[in-house]
XYZ file of C-alpha atoms in Angstrom:
666
model
C 14.880 -29.033 7.871
C 16.590 -28.844 11.057
C 14.783 -26.835 13.624
C 17.778 -24.826 14.480
C 17.724 -21.281 15.726
C 21.103 -19.579 16.189
C 21.965 -17.278 18.950
C 20.980 -13.781 17.939
C 23.197 -10.827 18.725
C 20.616 -8.204 19.083
C 19.449 -5.738 21.920
C 17.229 -7.768 24.222
C 14.440 -5.212 23.675
C 14.229 -6.362 20.107
C 13.614 -10.126 20.876
C 10.356 -11.953 21.163
C 10.083 -13.781 24.628
C 8.284 -16.709 23.058
C 5.367 -16.730 25.574
C 2.219 -14.843 25.240
C 1.006 -13.418 28.442
C -2.710 -12.543 29.225
C -3.679 -8.942 28.555
C -3.527 -6.962 31.761
C -5.801 -4.054 32.450
C -4.345 -0.996 30.804
C -5.436 2.554 30.577
C -6.788 4.037 27.257
C -3.601 6.119 26.998
C -1.482 2.965 27.210
C -3.602 1.132 24.650
C -3.382 4.152 22.367
C 0.304 4.411 22.591
C 0.891 0.660 21.988
C -1.412 0.338 18.995
C -0.713 3.761 17.584
C 3.043 3.253 17.408
C 4.155 2.742 13.854
C 5.698 -0.569 12.717
C 9.116 -1.082 14.168
C 10.374 -2.272 10.694
C 9.132 0.028 7.963
C 11.361 -1.375 5.329
C 14.212 -4.016 5.335
C 16.781 -5.265 2.894
C 19.486 -7.814 2.569
C 22.909 -7.012 1.056
C 24.093 -9.016 -2.065
C 26.374 -11.321 0.144
C 23.618 -11.878 2.725
C 25.827 -10.672 5.458
C 24.376 -7.181 5.958
C 20.822 -6.118 6.923
C 19.479 -2.496 6.622
C 16.057 -1.484 7.930
C 14.145 1.719 8.400
C 12.619 2.130 11.882
C 10.340 4.935 13.029
C 11.160 7.708 15.409
C 8.930 8.794 18.275
C 6.805 10.984 16.029
C 7.022 11.161 12.146
C 10.739 10.839 11.763
C 12.669 7.728 10.573
C 16.012 6.163 11.313
C 18.186 3.802 9.122
C 19.999 1.022 10.819
C 22.598 -1.291 9.467
C 24.100 -4.407 10.976
C 26.955 -6.614 9.717
C 26.083 -10.153 10.600
C 29.415 -11.486 9.565
C 31.218 -8.863 11.660
C 30.607 -7.721 15.249
C 26.823 -7.848 14.834
C 26.466 -4.429 16.298
C 23.467 -2.306 15.227
C 24.578 1.079 13.695
C 22.398 3.957 13.029
C 23.606 5.652 9.903
C 20.832 8.158 8.984
C 18.119 10.137 10.850
C 15.441 11.685 8.918
C 14.035 14.447 11.150
C 12.306 16.429 8.492
C 8.651 16.797 9.413
C 7.559 17.086 5.775
C 9.369 14.067 4.332
C 9.397 10.347 4.954
C 12.247 7.910 4.419
C 10.330 5.153 2.836
C 12.657 2.665 1.220
C 16.370 1.550 1.285
C 17.796 -1.181 -1.046
C 21.474 -2.507 -1.128
C 22.753 -1.536 -4.678
C 26.221 -3.059 -3.841
C 27.784 -4.594 -0.697
C 28.671 -1.129 0.745
C 26.143 1.197 -0.783
C 22.394 1.797 -0.426
C 19.909 3.547 -2.641
C 17.094 5.050 -0.591
C 13.840 6.978 -1.331
C 12.183 9.812 0.512
C 8.699 11.078 -0.107
C 6.872 14.294 0.811
C 4.192 16.722 0.099
C 4.804 20.253 -1.300
C 2.015 22.819 -1.019
C 1.992 24.978 -4.190
C 1.464 28.677 -4.097
C -2.277 28.111 -5.236
C -2.813 25.555 -2.367
C -2.589 22.494 -4.659
C -0.707 19.531 -2.877
C 2.124 17.963 -5.001
C 3.552 14.517 -4.031
C 7.455 14.434 -4.271
C 9.993 11.745 -4.183
C 13.798 11.745 -4.225
C 16.289 8.948 -4.652
C 19.842 9.054 -2.976
C 22.709 6.815 -2.490
C 24.604 6.450 0.781
C 27.480 4.226 2.043
C 26.625 1.690 4.674
C 28.366 3.891 7.387
C 26.228 6.959 6.431
C 28.772 8.727 4.611
C 29.051 9.887 0.693
C 25.604 10.812 0.358
C 24.754 11.466 -3.392
C 21.382 12.640 -4.756
C 20.343 10.652 -7.708
C 17.178 12.404 -8.603
C 17.084 15.254 -11.002
C 16.877 18.653 -9.471
C 14.282 21.279 -10.463
C 15.945 24.017 -12.573
C 15.111 27.662 -11.786
C 14.105 27.871 -15.552
C 11.620 25.074 -15.243
C 7.965 25.502 -16.050
C 7.036 23.183 -13.280
C 8.268 20.991 -10.453
C 10.085 17.664 -10.700
C 7.809 15.712 -8.527
C 8.894 12.165 -9.467
C 12.323 11.566 -8.290
C 12.574 8.374 -10.154
C 11.909 4.615 -9.845
C 14.546 1.919 -9.822
C 14.007 -0.318 -13.041
C 17.175 -2.459 -12.572
C 19.344 -2.717 -9.557
C 22.069 -4.870 -11.071
C 23.599 -4.110 -14.419
C 26.034 -6.727 -15.835
C 29.649 -5.342 -15.844
C 28.627 -2.219 -13.971
C 29.096 -2.616 -10.165
C 27.868 0.822 -9.511
C 25.325 1.194 -12.277
C 21.495 1.209 -11.967
C 18.605 1.930 -14.242
C 16.078 4.623 -12.905
C 13.353 6.626 -14.375
C 13.716 10.416 -14.741
C 11.106 13.021 -15.005
C 11.838 15.820 -17.438
C 10.220 19.313 -16.993
C 10.240 21.748 -19.831
C 12.647 24.666 -19.219
C 12.644 28.245 -20.633
C 14.982 28.862 -23.511
C 14.635 32.686 -23.720
C 17.950 34.278 -22.909
C 19.640 30.961 -22.199
C 21.343 28.236 -24.258
C 20.671 25.718 -21.533
C 16.942 25.459 -21.779
C 15.056 22.337 -22.821
C 11.745 21.494 -24.310
C 11.901 17.909 -23.099
C 9.123 16.856 -20.769
C 7.710 13.501 -19.585
C 9.342 10.250 -18.199
C 12.558 8.969 -19.500
C 15.136 6.439 -18.351
C 18.733 6.954 -17.166
C 21.691 4.769 -16.440
C 22.990 6.109 -13.192
C 26.336 5.771 -11.419
C 25.539 5.580 -7.784
C 29.091 6.328 -6.730
C 28.952 9.863 -8.232
C 25.338 10.451 -9.515
C 26.394 10.785 -13.105
C 23.572 9.948 -15.583
C 23.333 8.799 -19.185
C 20.006 8.833 -21.026
C 18.882 5.362 -22.174
C 15.449 6.298 -23.090
C 14.166 9.753 -24.125
C 11.227 11.304 -22.196
C 7.642 11.351 -23.433
C 4.661 12.772 -21.712
C 2.862 9.503 -22.334
C 5.369 7.220 -20.696
C 4.311 5.961 -17.315
C 6.499 2.761 -16.724
C 9.417 0.737 -17.910
C 10.127 -2.931 -17.395
C 13.590 -4.609 -17.556
C 14.419 -8.256 -17.529
C 16.770 -9.884 -15.070
C 19.897 -8.624 -16.906
C 18.849 -5.094 -16.974
C 17.568 -4.935 -20.496
C 14.731 -2.630 -20.970
C 12.063 -4.757 -22.657
C 8.680 -3.110 -22.013
C 7.427 0.406 -22.240
C 4.005 1.628 -20.981
C 2.024 4.623 -22.295
C -0.998 6.232 -20.960
C -2.518 8.303 -23.671
C -3.253 11.881 -23.259
C -6.344 13.881 -24.398
C -5.009 16.299 -26.889
C -7.773 18.852 -26.126
C -7.327 19.375 -22.387
C -4.035 17.486 -21.653
C -5.525 15.094 -19.058
C -4.584 11.391 -19.138
C -7.200 9.015 -20.523
C -7.958 5.450 -19.458
C -6.298 4.106 -22.630
C -2.918 2.383 -22.109
C -0.623 1.020 -24.794
C 2.254 -1.483 -24.316
C 5.488 -1.695 -26.383
C 8.090 -4.439 -26.424
C 11.391 -5.096 -27.935
C 13.977 -7.794 -28.171
C 17.425 -7.777 -26.503
C 19.805 -5.443 -28.222
C 17.067 -3.718 -30.196
C 16.334 0.030 -30.067
C 12.999 -0.005 -31.905
C 9.849 -0.400 -29.927
C 7.002 -2.630 -31.298
C 3.375 -2.089 -30.217
C 1.876 -5.035 -28.377
C -1.237 -5.653 -30.496
C -4.131 -7.984 -29.967
C -3.393 -10.838 -27.654
C -4.899 -14.247 -27.444
C -4.865 -16.066 -24.227
C -5.579 -19.812 -24.153
C -7.365 -19.483 -27.459
C -9.486 -16.436 -26.473
C -8.802 -13.478 -28.959
C -8.762 -9.821 -27.675
C -7.911 -10.831 -24.177
C -6.624 -8.022 -21.854
C -2.904 -8.465 -20.835
C -1.090 -6.188 -18.464
C 2.682 -7.085 -18.571
C 4.582 -6.494 -15.293
C 7.785 -8.643 -15.470
C 9.931 -10.140 -18.152
C 11.980 -13.411 -18.114
C 14.928 -13.012 -20.711
C 15.719 -16.694 -20.518
C 12.285 -17.688 -21.782
C 11.765 -14.427 -23.746
C 8.327 -13.913 -22.307
C 6.350 -11.396 -20.106
C 4.363 -12.265 -17.026
C 1.254 -10.261 -16.463
C -2.368 -10.112 -15.546
C -5.390 -11.053 -17.716
C -9.074 -11.541 -17.119
C -10.901 -14.854 -17.102
C -14.610 -14.955 -16.714
C -14.485 -11.682 -14.815
C -11.634 -12.686 -12.558
C -7.987 -11.489 -12.574
C -5.572 -14.249 -13.557
C -1.875 -14.705 -14.210
C -0.722 -15.298 -17.751
C 2.501 -15.484 -19.724
C 3.001 -14.032 -23.246
C 6.121 -14.723 -25.563
C 7.647 -11.482 -26.744
C 7.927 -12.939 -30.236
C 5.094 -10.990 -32.000
C 2.859 -14.109 -32.049
C 0.486 -12.582 -29.540
C -0.292 -16.218 -28.289
C -0.214 -16.441 -24.558
C -1.407 -18.896 -21.881
C -2.868 -18.771 -18.387
C -0.604 -19.771 -15.520
C -2.909 -19.472 -12.681
C -6.677 -18.606 -12.280
C -9.564 -19.092 -10.066
C -13.308 -18.772 -10.290
C -14.037 -17.190 -6.923
C -11.456 -14.494 -6.235
C -8.875 -12.587 -8.337
C -5.304 -13.824 -8.466
C -3.839 -10.476 -7.821
C -0.347 -10.588 -7.077
C 2.881 -11.764 -8.629
C 5.510 -13.189 -6.213
C 8.992 -11.972 -6.949
C 12.265 -12.422 -5.166
C 15.841 -11.479 -5.367
C 17.665 -8.566 -6.845
C 16.542 -9.403 -10.310
C 12.928 -9.531 -9.009
C 12.618 -13.030 -10.354
C 8.960 -14.333 -10.794
C 8.483 -17.378 -8.541
C 4.721 -17.617 -8.083
C 1.365 -15.786 -7.611
C -1.165 -15.298 -4.796
C -4.754 -14.822 -4.029
C -6.999 -14.182 -0.950
C -9.998 -16.217 -0.135
C -10.590 -16.303 3.589
C -6.683 -16.097 3.967
C -4.096 -15.287 1.546
C -2.447 -18.268 -0.261
C 0.567 -18.417 -2.474
C 1.176 -20.889 -5.359
C 4.841 -21.130 -6.142
C 5.930 -21.780 -9.751
C 9.320 -22.626 -8.309
C 9.372 -26.242 -6.706
C 12.121 -25.572 -4.318
C 10.355 -22.456 -2.833
C 7.018 -24.463 -2.729
C 8.880 -26.993 -0.631
C 10.535 -24.308 1.477
C 7.050 -22.804 2.212
C 5.718 -26.178 3.280
C 8.507 -26.668 5.674
C 8.354 -23.274 7.152
C 4.613 -23.881 7.681
C 5.633 -26.859 10.019
C 8.391 -25.033 11.804
C 6.790 -21.649 12.537
C 3.962 -21.575 15.042
C 0.439 -20.559 14.435
C 0.501 -21.212 10.614
C 1.564 -17.535 9.708
C 1.543 -15.743 6.495
C 5.120 -15.893 5.240
C 6.548 -13.460 2.800
C 9.965 -13.397 1.335
C 10.961 -9.705 1.391
C 14.531 -9.797 0.331
C 17.344 -12.119 -0.772
C 21.101 -12.354 -1.272
C 22.442 -12.237 -4.844
C 22.572 -16.061 -5.083
C 19.197 -16.438 -3.295
C 20.729 -18.844 -0.760
C 19.965 -16.325 2.142
C 16.485 -15.010 2.560
C 14.664 -12.430 4.661
C 11.293 -13.566 5.601
C 8.530 -11.891 7.493
C 6.165 -14.259 9.267
C 2.807 -12.866 10.687
C -0.682 -13.805 11.503
C -3.916 -12.172 12.797
C -2.679 -12.361 16.365
C 1.093 -11.799 15.558
C 2.253 -8.522 14.003
C 5.173 -10.411 12.568
C 8.859 -11.284 12.950
C 11.618 -10.791 10.426
C 13.638 -13.940 10.118
C 17.030 -14.718 8.355
C 16.904 -18.108 6.576
C 20.042 -19.888 5.265
C 19.010 -22.436 2.563
C 22.342 -23.987 2.744
C 22.876 -24.374 6.449
C 19.067 -24.786 7.009
C 19.080 -22.391 9.866
C 16.114 -20.008 10.721
C 17.185 -16.951 12.796
C 14.685 -14.485 14.331
C 15.955 -10.898 13.856
C 13.346 -8.241 14.373
C 9.769 -8.033 15.643
C 7.604 -5.877 13.276
C 5.959 -4.179 16.128
C 8.152 -3.950 19.298
C 5.417 -2.220 21.282
C 3.134 -5.271 20.913
C 5.534 -8.097 21.898
C 3.774 -10.412 24.379
C 0.477 -8.517 23.775
C -2.606 -10.800 23.708
C -4.518 -10.016 20.584
C -7.985 -11.007 19.176
C -8.268 -13.710 16.693
C -9.682 -12.696 13.273
C -12.376 -15.132 12.063
C -13.649 -15.244 8.495
C -17.434 -14.896 8.408
C -20.177 -14.149 6.046
C -23.538 -12.564 6.506
C -26.682 -11.911 4.504
C -27.298 -8.575 2.739
C -30.845 -7.268 2.567
C -31.234 -8.859 -0.887
C -29.897 -12.232 0.305
C -26.383 -11.812 -1.065
C -23.779 -13.342 1.201
C -21.167 -10.868 2.038
C -17.752 -11.937 3.247
C -15.914 -10.185 6.092
C -13.789 -10.745 9.266
C -14.971 -10.739 12.808
C -12.510 -10.078 15.658
C -13.444 -10.472 19.283
C -11.718 -9.178 22.381
C -9.162 -11.610 23.775
C -10.908 -14.122 25.880
C -14.325 -12.928 25.008
C -17.396 -15.242 24.424
C -18.752 -12.653 22.019
C -22.019 -11.921 23.419
C -23.751 -8.567 23.914
C -20.552 -6.502 23.302
C -20.018 -3.049 22.266
C -19.079 -3.250 18.708
C -17.495 -1.471 15.747
C -18.263 -1.991 12.070
C -15.018 -1.134 10.240
C -15.463 -0.708 6.388
C -12.174 -0.504 4.425
C -10.908 2.244 2.311
C -10.578 2.293 -1.422
C -13.329 1.615 -2.397
C -11.061 -0.463 -4.957
C -9.582 -2.490 -2.115
C -10.457 -5.234 0.368
C -9.818 -6.428 3.896
C -7.668 -9.600 4.393
C -6.968 -11.947 7.250
C -3.941 -10.729 9.270
C -2.717 -8.297 11.781
C -4.505 -4.847 11.664
C -3.428 -2.284 14.355
C -6.826 -0.457 14.221
C -8.843 -3.637 14.486
C -6.678 -4.723 17.497
C -6.848 -1.425 19.238
C -10.656 -1.797 19.280
C -10.550 -5.367 20.452
C -8.157 -4.346 23.251
C -10.696 -1.934 24.393
C -13.432 -4.623 24.546
C -15.188 -4.119 21.194
C -16.170 -6.699 18.627
C -15.007 -5.650 15.242
C -16.575 -6.723 11.911
C -14.814 -5.707 8.599
C -17.261 -6.267 5.709
C -15.876 -6.801 2.205
C -19.017 -5.046 0.689
C -19.991 -5.071 -2.946
C -17.731 -2.526 -4.518
C -14.589 -4.141 -2.929
C -11.860 -5.380 -5.127
C -10.526 -8.949 -5.249
C -13.820 -10.651 -5.935
C -13.992 -10.161 -9.650
C -15.699 -7.642 -11.873
C -19.269 -8.360 -10.863
C -18.607 -7.853 -7.172
C -16.829 -4.604 -7.762
C -19.798 -3.506 -10.061
C -20.053 0.264 -10.777
C -17.769 0.941 -7.697
C -18.573 2.175 -4.221
C -19.341 5.724 -5.271
C -21.495 5.242 -8.279
C -23.217 2.253 -6.478
C -22.949 3.688 -3.004
C -26.385 2.465 -1.969
C -25.361 -1.266 -2.527
C -21.936 -0.790 -0.828
C -23.176 1.205 2.190
C -26.320 -0.986 2.387
C -23.872 -3.978 2.866
C -22.106 -2.005 5.531
C -25.231 -1.309 7.474
C -26.402 -4.990 7.070
C -22.980 -5.877 8.763
C -24.155 -3.960 11.866
C -27.659 -5.629 11.814
C -25.995 -9.039 11.615
C -23.886 -8.313 14.663
C -27.071 -7.465 16.614
C -29.060 -10.450 15.193
C -26.362 -12.841 16.255
C -26.316 -11.524 19.702
C -22.680 -10.305 19.375
C -23.463 -6.570 19.592
C -25.465 -4.758 22.031
C -27.661 -2.603 19.781
C -27.294 0.369 22.093
C -23.459 0.227 21.705
C -23.013 -0.389 18.077
C -20.587 2.036 16.329
C -19.109 2.525 12.849
C -15.606 3.671 11.939
C -13.646 4.008 8.843
C -10.576 5.570 7.075
C -10.809 7.307 3.632
C -13.588 5.501 1.636
C -14.349 3.726 4.944
C -14.943 7.120 6.653
C -17.125 7.980 3.749
C -19.130 4.749 4.271
C -19.384 5.425 7.964
C -20.965 8.851 7.317
C -23.172 7.712 4.455
C -24.496 4.941 6.766
C -26.339 7.682 8.618
C -28.076 8.744 5.252
C -29.493 5.270 4.827
C -30.381 4.478 8.448
C -29.662 7.211 11.130
C -30.898 4.898 13.924
C -28.590 1.968 13.336
C -25.244 3.215 14.563
C -24.879 5.158 17.814
C -21.526 6.715 17.051
C -19.749 7.448 13.833
C -15.854 7.827 13.399
C -14.606 9.142 10.089
C -10.893 9.433 9.366
C -9.803 11.319 6.265
C -13.320 10.833 4.745
C -14.797 11.912 1.392
C -17.857 13.970 2.335
C -18.796 15.464 -0.995
C -18.377 13.770 -4.317
C -18.204 16.978 -6.373
C -15.592 18.260 -4.123
C -13.623 15.028 -4.779
C -14.025 15.547 -8.466
C -12.825 19.156 -8.299
C -9.907 18.257 -6.130
C -8.590 16.103 -8.969
C -8.804 18.913 -11.643
C -5.397 20.277 -10.876
C -3.958 16.795 -11.696
C -3.419 14.836 -14.894
C -5.707 12.089 -13.775
C -8.790 14.296 -13.550
C -10.679 12.466 -16.345
C -10.076 9.201 -14.775
C -11.310 10.394 -11.289
C -14.187 12.119 -13.105
C -15.215 8.824 -14.865
C -14.851 6.951 -11.561
C -17.164 9.214 -9.675
C -19.622 9.471 -12.554
C -22.505 12.005 -13.282
C -26.067 11.818 -12.074
C -28.286 11.878 -9.113
C -26.054 9.538 -7.064
C -23.556 12.415 -6.690
C -25.884 14.562 -4.544
C -27.506 11.590 -2.847
C -24.142 10.019 -2.170
C -22.476 13.119 -0.506
C -23.030 12.972 3.258
C -22.277 16.547 3.740
C -25.448 17.441 1.933
C -27.560 15.373 4.310
C -26.240 16.466 7.705
C -29.774 17.362 8.937
C -30.665 13.785 9.016
C -27.797 12.571 11.176
C -28.726 11.140 14.501
C -25.592 9.755 15.832
C -22.642 11.881 17.063
C -19.621 12.104 14.666
C -15.907 12.281 15.297
C -13.861 13.504 12.296
C -10.147 13.293 11.919
C -7.967 14.590 9.035
C -4.367 15.587 8.288
C -3.872 19.081 6.476
C -1.405 17.584 3.932
C -3.773 14.818 2.741
C -3.415 14.579 -1.083
C -5.760 11.638 -1.353
C -8.773 13.304 0.268
C -8.259 17.073 0.941
C -8.839 18.306 4.491
C -11.541 20.575 3.323
C -13.859 17.537 3.049
C -13.868 17.080 6.796
C -14.008 20.839 7.407
C -17.086 20.933 5.225
C -18.673 17.998 7.153
C -17.919 19.605 10.402
C -19.467 22.940 9.374
C -22.663 21.287 7.930
C -23.132 19.185 11.135
C -22.606 22.249 13.355
C -25.075 24.350 11.291
C -27.538 21.445 11.585
C -27.216 21.386 15.334
C -25.708 17.980 15.502
C -23.013 16.644 17.686
C -19.586 16.621 16.121
C -15.918 16.485 17.258
C -13.101 17.259 15.050
C -9.349 16.538 15.310
C -6.917 17.947 12.712
C -3.311 17.061 12.457
C -1.067 19.766 10.887
C 1.308 18.789 8.219
C 0.401 15.171 8.202
C -0.710 13.228 5.118
C -3.538 10.684 4.389
C -2.164 7.781 6.519
C -1.031 9.954 9.562
C 2.424 8.518 9.661
C 3.266 9.810 13.124
C 3.225 7.488 16.157
C 2.340 10.304 18.628
C -0.475 11.529 16.260
C -1.862 8.068 15.911
C -1.810 7.583 19.751
C -3.499 10.893 20.171
C -6.097 9.926 17.532
C -6.716 6.437 19.211
C -7.190 8.132 22.623
C -9.702 10.660 21.195
C -11.635 7.759 19.482
C -11.711 5.744 22.645
C -12.988 8.645 24.678
C -15.532 9.571 22.000
C -16.881 6.017 21.721
C -17.038 5.570 25.539
C -18.914 8.826 25.962
C -21.335 8.351 23.039
C -22.122 4.683 23.668
C -22.915 5.318 27.345
C -25.333 8.200 26.672
């Protein structure tokens, strides 16, 4: 590969200067604004020819703008859409043709009874911003409910149909009294949609049990997924059924018992289909760890493992191109690694590792129709990332857009994989980030447990971690027992039912920082978001003397509240089972133990949080105040769980910084 970088015709403010400067002293407000700013590239897509790039960028608060540039033309950046609606987000735009994009917006609707409903809508737009056509089904005035799901693209390219796509459609039953236009159809169906005019033709009829369809690379629908429904109460159950069919057939065949590498009764979750080989790629379980397998769609039920490990889950399929071709899989040990099934891409990855500095993580995020031109994002723990254009024919690599314009040239703290002993001797993996230039001794420190709990932290850029590091804190992110990615035994009964184990590991993370001389015990804090906020609060229940300050963003504070919040949704039984019943519910609800808190608490929540309702933080605030404890509360009106608003995030970070400085100095 020639190390050739072409001249880039972009505004100077978008380019990386190439040299990293030392972090200069900056105010808390400056740090909050830099690290609170949303990613400069929220989504990016390459046109079929590879000549046009479209990307979504954030506005100054919670709005988004859609930019397009023609690389083969004048190279000028054109803004074609502005989403200024405070209650919706422009989340994704893909090139359906060379001149037309299909985009998605998401939002939250507050029902008259206060229940929050997530909404999505798809629309098509020309690359100059004209000819906007809504593709999603509108809610009829006769409907008995709201069309929440605006559809998911199942196939972007349909042979012989330049303007045709396949997308799901949610049907809502409509009243028939006094009208011949009513309908008793409900559930998820599949439509063939003309993006030039929005006309639809049903391909698959709706069913309340339908949750997903999978098409092959030629747009043939090959797999249908059901989640069964309890006939008594109408809630979804945990039982999932898969169906498949051959090309050209209309009848579905249930996927029965599967044998993987000679092991009968194996779990198999199909997620992609290769028509040329007539098989499905999917996930299975080998000795308690997720693995990648392939299964012929010939009725034999005889599959084989493609990739497995005995220490962590193989948890992602790597797919590229407009047909979402499966080219590999990945897993995360100390760092995420990709194993390509495609030899050419494996060699490309090796070459890019030599060319790009700092051995970054490299993701292929979009490709031209012939896959000769690729959009790559390269990032690392100390580099928020750069979008590159790679031409596989010309062997050129061109930097296009920094992922976080506000942090160009910012000195960041390196993230170091570590492990520490829990109280029972189990070694807990995690990541330690020190302030840039720090020797890591006797520092103020923050333990930062992740959300989920069915998630894990990984090596790479993290804006919240880097904010703390920029303010002089050591940061430890523990992948406590109850985290995902380390197999079934590590996940255990999950971080709610086995909260004592999970939160015990989190507390042991703080003790380890002190024992290693990294943290000043009088300046040790804990912070977390979602489940991480729950763990931060619950750490006070186990040991109120350990942490001197607690920050909880969008936390769960009462497990029965969490259960009841789900009752209005079809997944209630799944949530109910996940939380479980028993003494752990009361013991594991921090709002019921406010009297035992010793450290001051800062709570942050958005009022349109569908994941964890805002009443959870309001309850915790009230209980702490009633107990005479120190508590601060920041509430953001009309923002959802992740607080997707740059000014709101900056305000939150400033309040966190002030709270920690005040609490850890007292």
